[in-house]
PDB file of C-alpha atoms in Angstrom:
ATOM      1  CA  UNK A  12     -25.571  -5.743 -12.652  1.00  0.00           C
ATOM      2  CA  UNK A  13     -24.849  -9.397 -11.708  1.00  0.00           C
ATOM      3  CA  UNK A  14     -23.022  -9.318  -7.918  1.00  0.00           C
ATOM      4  CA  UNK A  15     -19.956 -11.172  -8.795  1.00  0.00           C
ATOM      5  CA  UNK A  16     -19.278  -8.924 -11.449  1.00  0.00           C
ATOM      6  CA  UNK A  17     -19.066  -6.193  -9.107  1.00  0.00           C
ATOM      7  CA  UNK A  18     -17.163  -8.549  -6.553  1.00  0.00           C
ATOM      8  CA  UNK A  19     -14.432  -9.178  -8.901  1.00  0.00           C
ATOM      9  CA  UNK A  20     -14.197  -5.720  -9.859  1.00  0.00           C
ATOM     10  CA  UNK A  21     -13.388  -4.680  -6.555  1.00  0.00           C
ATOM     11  CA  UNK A  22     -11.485  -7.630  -5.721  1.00  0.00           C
ATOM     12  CA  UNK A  23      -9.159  -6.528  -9.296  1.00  0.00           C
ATOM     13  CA  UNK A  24      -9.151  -2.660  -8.252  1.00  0.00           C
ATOM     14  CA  UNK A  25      -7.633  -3.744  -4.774  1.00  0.00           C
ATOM     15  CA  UNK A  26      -5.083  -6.356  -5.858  1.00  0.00           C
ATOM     16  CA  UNK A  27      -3.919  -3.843  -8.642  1.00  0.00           C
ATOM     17  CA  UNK A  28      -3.582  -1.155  -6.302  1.00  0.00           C
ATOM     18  CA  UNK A  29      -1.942  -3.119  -3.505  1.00  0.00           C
ATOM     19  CA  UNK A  30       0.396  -4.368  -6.160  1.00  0.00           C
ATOM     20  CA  UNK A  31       1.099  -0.457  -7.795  1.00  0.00           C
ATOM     21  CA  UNK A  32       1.959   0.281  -3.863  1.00  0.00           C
ATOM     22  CA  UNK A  33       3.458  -2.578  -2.696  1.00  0.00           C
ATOM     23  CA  UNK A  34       5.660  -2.231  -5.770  1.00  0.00           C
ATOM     24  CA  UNK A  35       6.613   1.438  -4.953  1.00  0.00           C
ATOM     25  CA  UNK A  36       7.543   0.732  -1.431  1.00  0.00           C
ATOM     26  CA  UNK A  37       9.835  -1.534  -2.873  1.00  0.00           C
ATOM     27  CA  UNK A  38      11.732   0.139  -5.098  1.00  0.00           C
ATOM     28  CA  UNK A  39      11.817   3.215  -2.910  1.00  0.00           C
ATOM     29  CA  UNK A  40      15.109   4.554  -1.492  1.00  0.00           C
ATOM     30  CA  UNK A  41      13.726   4.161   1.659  1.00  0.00           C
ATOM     31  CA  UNK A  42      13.143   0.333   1.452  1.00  0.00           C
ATOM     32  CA  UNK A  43      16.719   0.163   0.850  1.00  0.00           C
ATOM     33  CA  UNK A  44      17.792   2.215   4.583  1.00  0.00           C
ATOM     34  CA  UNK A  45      15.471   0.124   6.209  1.00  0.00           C
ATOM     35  CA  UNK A  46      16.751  -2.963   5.058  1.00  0.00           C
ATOM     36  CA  UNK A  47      20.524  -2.257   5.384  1.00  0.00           C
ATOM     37  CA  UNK A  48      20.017  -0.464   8.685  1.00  0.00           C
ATOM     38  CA  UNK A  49      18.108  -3.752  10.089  1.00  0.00           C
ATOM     39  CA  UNK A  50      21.109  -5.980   8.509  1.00  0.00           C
ATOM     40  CA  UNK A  51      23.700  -3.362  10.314  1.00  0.00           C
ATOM     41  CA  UNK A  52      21.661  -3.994  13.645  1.00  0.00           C
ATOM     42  CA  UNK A  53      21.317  -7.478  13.573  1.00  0.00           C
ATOM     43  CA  UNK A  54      24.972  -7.916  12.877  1.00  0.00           C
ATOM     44  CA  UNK A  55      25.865  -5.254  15.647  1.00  0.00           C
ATOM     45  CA  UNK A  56      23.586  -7.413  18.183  1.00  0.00           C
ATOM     46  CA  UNK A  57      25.505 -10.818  17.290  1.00  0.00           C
ATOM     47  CA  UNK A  58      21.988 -12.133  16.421  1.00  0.00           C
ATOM     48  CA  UNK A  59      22.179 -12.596  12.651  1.00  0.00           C
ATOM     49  CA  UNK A  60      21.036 -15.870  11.778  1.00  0.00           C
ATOM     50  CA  UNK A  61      20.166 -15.459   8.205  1.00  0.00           C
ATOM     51  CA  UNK A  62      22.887 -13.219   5.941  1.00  0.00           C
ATOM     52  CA  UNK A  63      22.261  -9.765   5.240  1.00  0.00           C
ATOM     53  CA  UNK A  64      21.184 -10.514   1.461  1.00  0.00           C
ATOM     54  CA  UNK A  65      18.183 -13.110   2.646  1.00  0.00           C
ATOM     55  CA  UNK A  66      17.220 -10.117   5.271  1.00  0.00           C
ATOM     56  CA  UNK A  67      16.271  -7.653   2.159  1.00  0.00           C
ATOM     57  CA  UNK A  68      14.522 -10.708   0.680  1.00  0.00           C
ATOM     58  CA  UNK A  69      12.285 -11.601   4.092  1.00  0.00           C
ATOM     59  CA  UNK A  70      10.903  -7.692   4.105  1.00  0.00           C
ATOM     60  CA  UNK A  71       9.299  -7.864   0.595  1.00  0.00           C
ATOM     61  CA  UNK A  72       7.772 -11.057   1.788  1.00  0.00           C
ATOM     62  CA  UNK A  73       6.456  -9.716   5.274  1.00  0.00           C
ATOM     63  CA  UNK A  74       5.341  -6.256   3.571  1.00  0.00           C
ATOM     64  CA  UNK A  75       3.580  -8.524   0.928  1.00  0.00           C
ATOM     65  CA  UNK A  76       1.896 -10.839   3.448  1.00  0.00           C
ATOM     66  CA  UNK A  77       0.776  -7.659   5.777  1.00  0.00           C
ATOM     67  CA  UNK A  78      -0.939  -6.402   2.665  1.00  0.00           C
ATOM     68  CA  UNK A  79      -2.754  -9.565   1.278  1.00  0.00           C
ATOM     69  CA  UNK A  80      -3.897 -10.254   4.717  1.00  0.00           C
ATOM     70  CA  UNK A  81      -5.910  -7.011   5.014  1.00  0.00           C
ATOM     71  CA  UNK A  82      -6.932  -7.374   0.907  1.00  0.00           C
ATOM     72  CA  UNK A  83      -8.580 -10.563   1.882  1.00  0.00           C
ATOM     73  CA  UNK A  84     -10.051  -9.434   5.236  1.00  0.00           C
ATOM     74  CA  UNK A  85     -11.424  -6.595   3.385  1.00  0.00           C
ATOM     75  CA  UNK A  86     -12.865  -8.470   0.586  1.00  0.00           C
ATOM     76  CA  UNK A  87     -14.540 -10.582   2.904  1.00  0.00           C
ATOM     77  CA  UNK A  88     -15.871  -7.682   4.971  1.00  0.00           C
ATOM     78  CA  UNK A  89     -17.207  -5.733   2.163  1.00  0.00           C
ATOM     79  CA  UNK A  90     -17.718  -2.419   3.904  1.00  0.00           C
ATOM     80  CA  UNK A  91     -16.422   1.407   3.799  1.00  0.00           C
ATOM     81  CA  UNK A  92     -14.864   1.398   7.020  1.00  0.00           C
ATOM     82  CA  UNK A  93     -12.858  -1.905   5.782  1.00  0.00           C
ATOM     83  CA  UNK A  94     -12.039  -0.903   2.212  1.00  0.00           C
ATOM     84  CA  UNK A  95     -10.542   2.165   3.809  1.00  0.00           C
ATOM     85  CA  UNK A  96      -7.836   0.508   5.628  1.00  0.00           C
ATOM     86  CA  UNK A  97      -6.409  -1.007   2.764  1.00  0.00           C
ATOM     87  CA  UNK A  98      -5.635   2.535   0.939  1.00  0.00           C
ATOM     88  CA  UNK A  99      -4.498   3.977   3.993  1.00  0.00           C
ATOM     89  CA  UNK A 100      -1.963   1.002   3.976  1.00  0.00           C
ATOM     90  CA  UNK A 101      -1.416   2.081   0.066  1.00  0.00           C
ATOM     91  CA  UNK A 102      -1.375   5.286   0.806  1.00  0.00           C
ATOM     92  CA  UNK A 103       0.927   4.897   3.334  1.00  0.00           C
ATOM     93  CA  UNK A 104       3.453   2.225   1.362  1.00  0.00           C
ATOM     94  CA  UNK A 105       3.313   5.185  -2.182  1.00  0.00           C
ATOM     95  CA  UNK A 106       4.439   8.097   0.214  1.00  0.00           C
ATOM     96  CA  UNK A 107       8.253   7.704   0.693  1.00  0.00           C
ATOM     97  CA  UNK A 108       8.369   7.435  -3.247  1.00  0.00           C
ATOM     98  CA  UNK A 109       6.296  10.451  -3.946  1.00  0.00           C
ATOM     99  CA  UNK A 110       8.346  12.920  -1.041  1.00  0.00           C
ATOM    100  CA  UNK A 111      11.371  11.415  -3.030  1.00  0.00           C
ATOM    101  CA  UNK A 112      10.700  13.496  -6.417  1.00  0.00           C
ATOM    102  CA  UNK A 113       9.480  16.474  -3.258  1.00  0.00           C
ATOM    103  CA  UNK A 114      12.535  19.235  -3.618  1.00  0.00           C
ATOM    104  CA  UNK A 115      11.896  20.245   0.033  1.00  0.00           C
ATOM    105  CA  UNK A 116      14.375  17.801   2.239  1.00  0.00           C
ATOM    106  CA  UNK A 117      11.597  16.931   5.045  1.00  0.00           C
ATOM    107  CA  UNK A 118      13.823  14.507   6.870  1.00  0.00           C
ATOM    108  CA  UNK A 119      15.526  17.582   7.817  1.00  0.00           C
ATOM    109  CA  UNK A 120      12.508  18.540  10.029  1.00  0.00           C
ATOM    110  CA  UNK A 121      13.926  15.466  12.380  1.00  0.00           C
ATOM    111  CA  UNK A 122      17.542  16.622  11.523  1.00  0.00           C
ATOM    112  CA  UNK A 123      18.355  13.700   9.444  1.00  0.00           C
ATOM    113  CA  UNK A 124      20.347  13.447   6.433  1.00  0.00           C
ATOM    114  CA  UNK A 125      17.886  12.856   2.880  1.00  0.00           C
ATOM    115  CA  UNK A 126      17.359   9.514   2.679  1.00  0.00           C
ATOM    116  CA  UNK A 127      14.994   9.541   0.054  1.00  0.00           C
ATOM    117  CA  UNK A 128      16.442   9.958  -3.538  1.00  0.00           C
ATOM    118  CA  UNK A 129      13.889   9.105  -6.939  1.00  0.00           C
ATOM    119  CA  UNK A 130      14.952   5.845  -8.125  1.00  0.00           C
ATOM    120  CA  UNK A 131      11.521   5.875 -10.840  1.00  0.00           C
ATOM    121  CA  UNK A 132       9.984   8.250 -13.141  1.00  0.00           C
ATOM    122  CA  UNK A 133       7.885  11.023 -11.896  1.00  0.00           C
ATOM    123  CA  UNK A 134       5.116   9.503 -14.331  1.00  0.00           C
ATOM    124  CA  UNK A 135       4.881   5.689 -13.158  1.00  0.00           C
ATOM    125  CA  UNK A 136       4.375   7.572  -9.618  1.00  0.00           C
ATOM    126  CA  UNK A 137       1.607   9.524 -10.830  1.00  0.00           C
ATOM    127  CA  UNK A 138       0.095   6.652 -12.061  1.00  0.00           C
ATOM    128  CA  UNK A 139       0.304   4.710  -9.262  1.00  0.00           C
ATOM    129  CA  UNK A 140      -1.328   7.351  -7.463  1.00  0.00           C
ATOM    130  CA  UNK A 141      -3.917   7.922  -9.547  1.00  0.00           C
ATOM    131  CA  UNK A 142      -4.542   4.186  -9.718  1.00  0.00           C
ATOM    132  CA  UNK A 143      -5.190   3.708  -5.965  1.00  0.00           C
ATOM    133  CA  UNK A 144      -7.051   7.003  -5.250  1.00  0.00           C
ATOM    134  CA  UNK A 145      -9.365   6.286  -8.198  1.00  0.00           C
ATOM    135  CA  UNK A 146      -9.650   2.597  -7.152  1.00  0.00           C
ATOM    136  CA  UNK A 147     -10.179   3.984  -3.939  1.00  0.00           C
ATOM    137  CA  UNK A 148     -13.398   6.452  -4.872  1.00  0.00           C
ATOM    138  CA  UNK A 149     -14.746   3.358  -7.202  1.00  0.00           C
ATOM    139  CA  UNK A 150     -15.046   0.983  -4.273  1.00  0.00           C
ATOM    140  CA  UNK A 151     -16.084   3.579  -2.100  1.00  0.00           C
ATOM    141  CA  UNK A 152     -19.382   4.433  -4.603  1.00  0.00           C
ATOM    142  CA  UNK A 153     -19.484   0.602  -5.026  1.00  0.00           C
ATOM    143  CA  UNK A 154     -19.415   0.080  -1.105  1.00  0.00           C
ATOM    144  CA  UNK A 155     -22.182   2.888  -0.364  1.00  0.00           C
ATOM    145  CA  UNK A 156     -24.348   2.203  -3.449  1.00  0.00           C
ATOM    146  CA  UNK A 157     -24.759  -1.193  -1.763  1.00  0.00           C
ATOM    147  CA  UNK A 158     -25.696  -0.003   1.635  1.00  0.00           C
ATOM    148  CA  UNK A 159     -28.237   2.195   0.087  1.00  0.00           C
ATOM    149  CA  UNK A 160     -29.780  -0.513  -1.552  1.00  0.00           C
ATOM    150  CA  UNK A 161     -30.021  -2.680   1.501  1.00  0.00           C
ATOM    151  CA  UNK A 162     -31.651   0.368   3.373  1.00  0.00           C
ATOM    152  CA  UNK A 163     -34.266   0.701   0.053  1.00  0.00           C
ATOM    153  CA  UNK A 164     -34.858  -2.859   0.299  1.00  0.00           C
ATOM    154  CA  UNK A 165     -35.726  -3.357   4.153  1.00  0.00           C
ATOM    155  CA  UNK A 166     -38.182  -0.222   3.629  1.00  0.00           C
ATOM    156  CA  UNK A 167     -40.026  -1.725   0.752  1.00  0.00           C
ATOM    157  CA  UNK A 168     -38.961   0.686  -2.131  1.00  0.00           C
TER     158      UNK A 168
END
């Protein structure tokens, strides 16, 4: 199979599922605490420079950045180890919307009121999780298939 075929299939299978979590950290209940909280603590310190509506607009931007940084450091990198930190940042962006639809109230383990409510459907959550875990596997086999061939190669199979 021709190599950039394969590049921009991984490069596709990342952006989409950076996008699918990105997009779910976003619309998460928890998105919302964060940014009010940091708007209630910037106001509280006297060192709000920017209103509290342009603060919820600067975290999708950062969060956005953060991510396309390590998408295009991974891209260029090419290897397991790399393609791995990208779906733990995934990972890691999808879980406050998944323990939303949970029934147990975990951030009662920290005795904190539920923060998390479902703002989506149960089944665009799924998806997105299904998305970036089989992304994950595909670039995984992709990434190690690779490797293997380089090893053949240098030993003259």
């Amino acid at each position: 199979m021709n190599k950039n075929v394969v590049r921009a299939y991984e490069a596709g299978v990342t952006i989409l599922g950076s996008y699918l979590a990105v997009n779910s950290f976003l619309s998460s209940s928890l998105y919302h605490t964060i940014a009010s909280g940091l708007g209630q603590l910037l106001r509280l310190f006297g060192i709000m420079t920017i209103s509290s509506s342009q603060v919820s607009l600067v975290i999708p931007a950062v969060v956005t950045l953060i991510v396309a940084l390590v998408i295009v450091y991974d891209y260029i990198m090419g290897k397991p180890e790399d393609i791995i930190d990208i779906y733990q940042i995934n990972l890691l962006l999808l879980t406050p919307e998944v323990l939303s639809h949970s029934g147990l109230n975990w951030m009662n383990l920290i005795k904190k009121s539920q923060i998390l409510v479902p703002t989506r459907n149960p089944s665009y959550v799924f998806f997105s999780g299904t998305v970036m875990l089989l992304g994950y596997l595909s670039l995984y086999f992709i990434s190690r298939s690779r490797e293997d061939l380089e090893s053949l190669k240098q030993r003259g199979v």
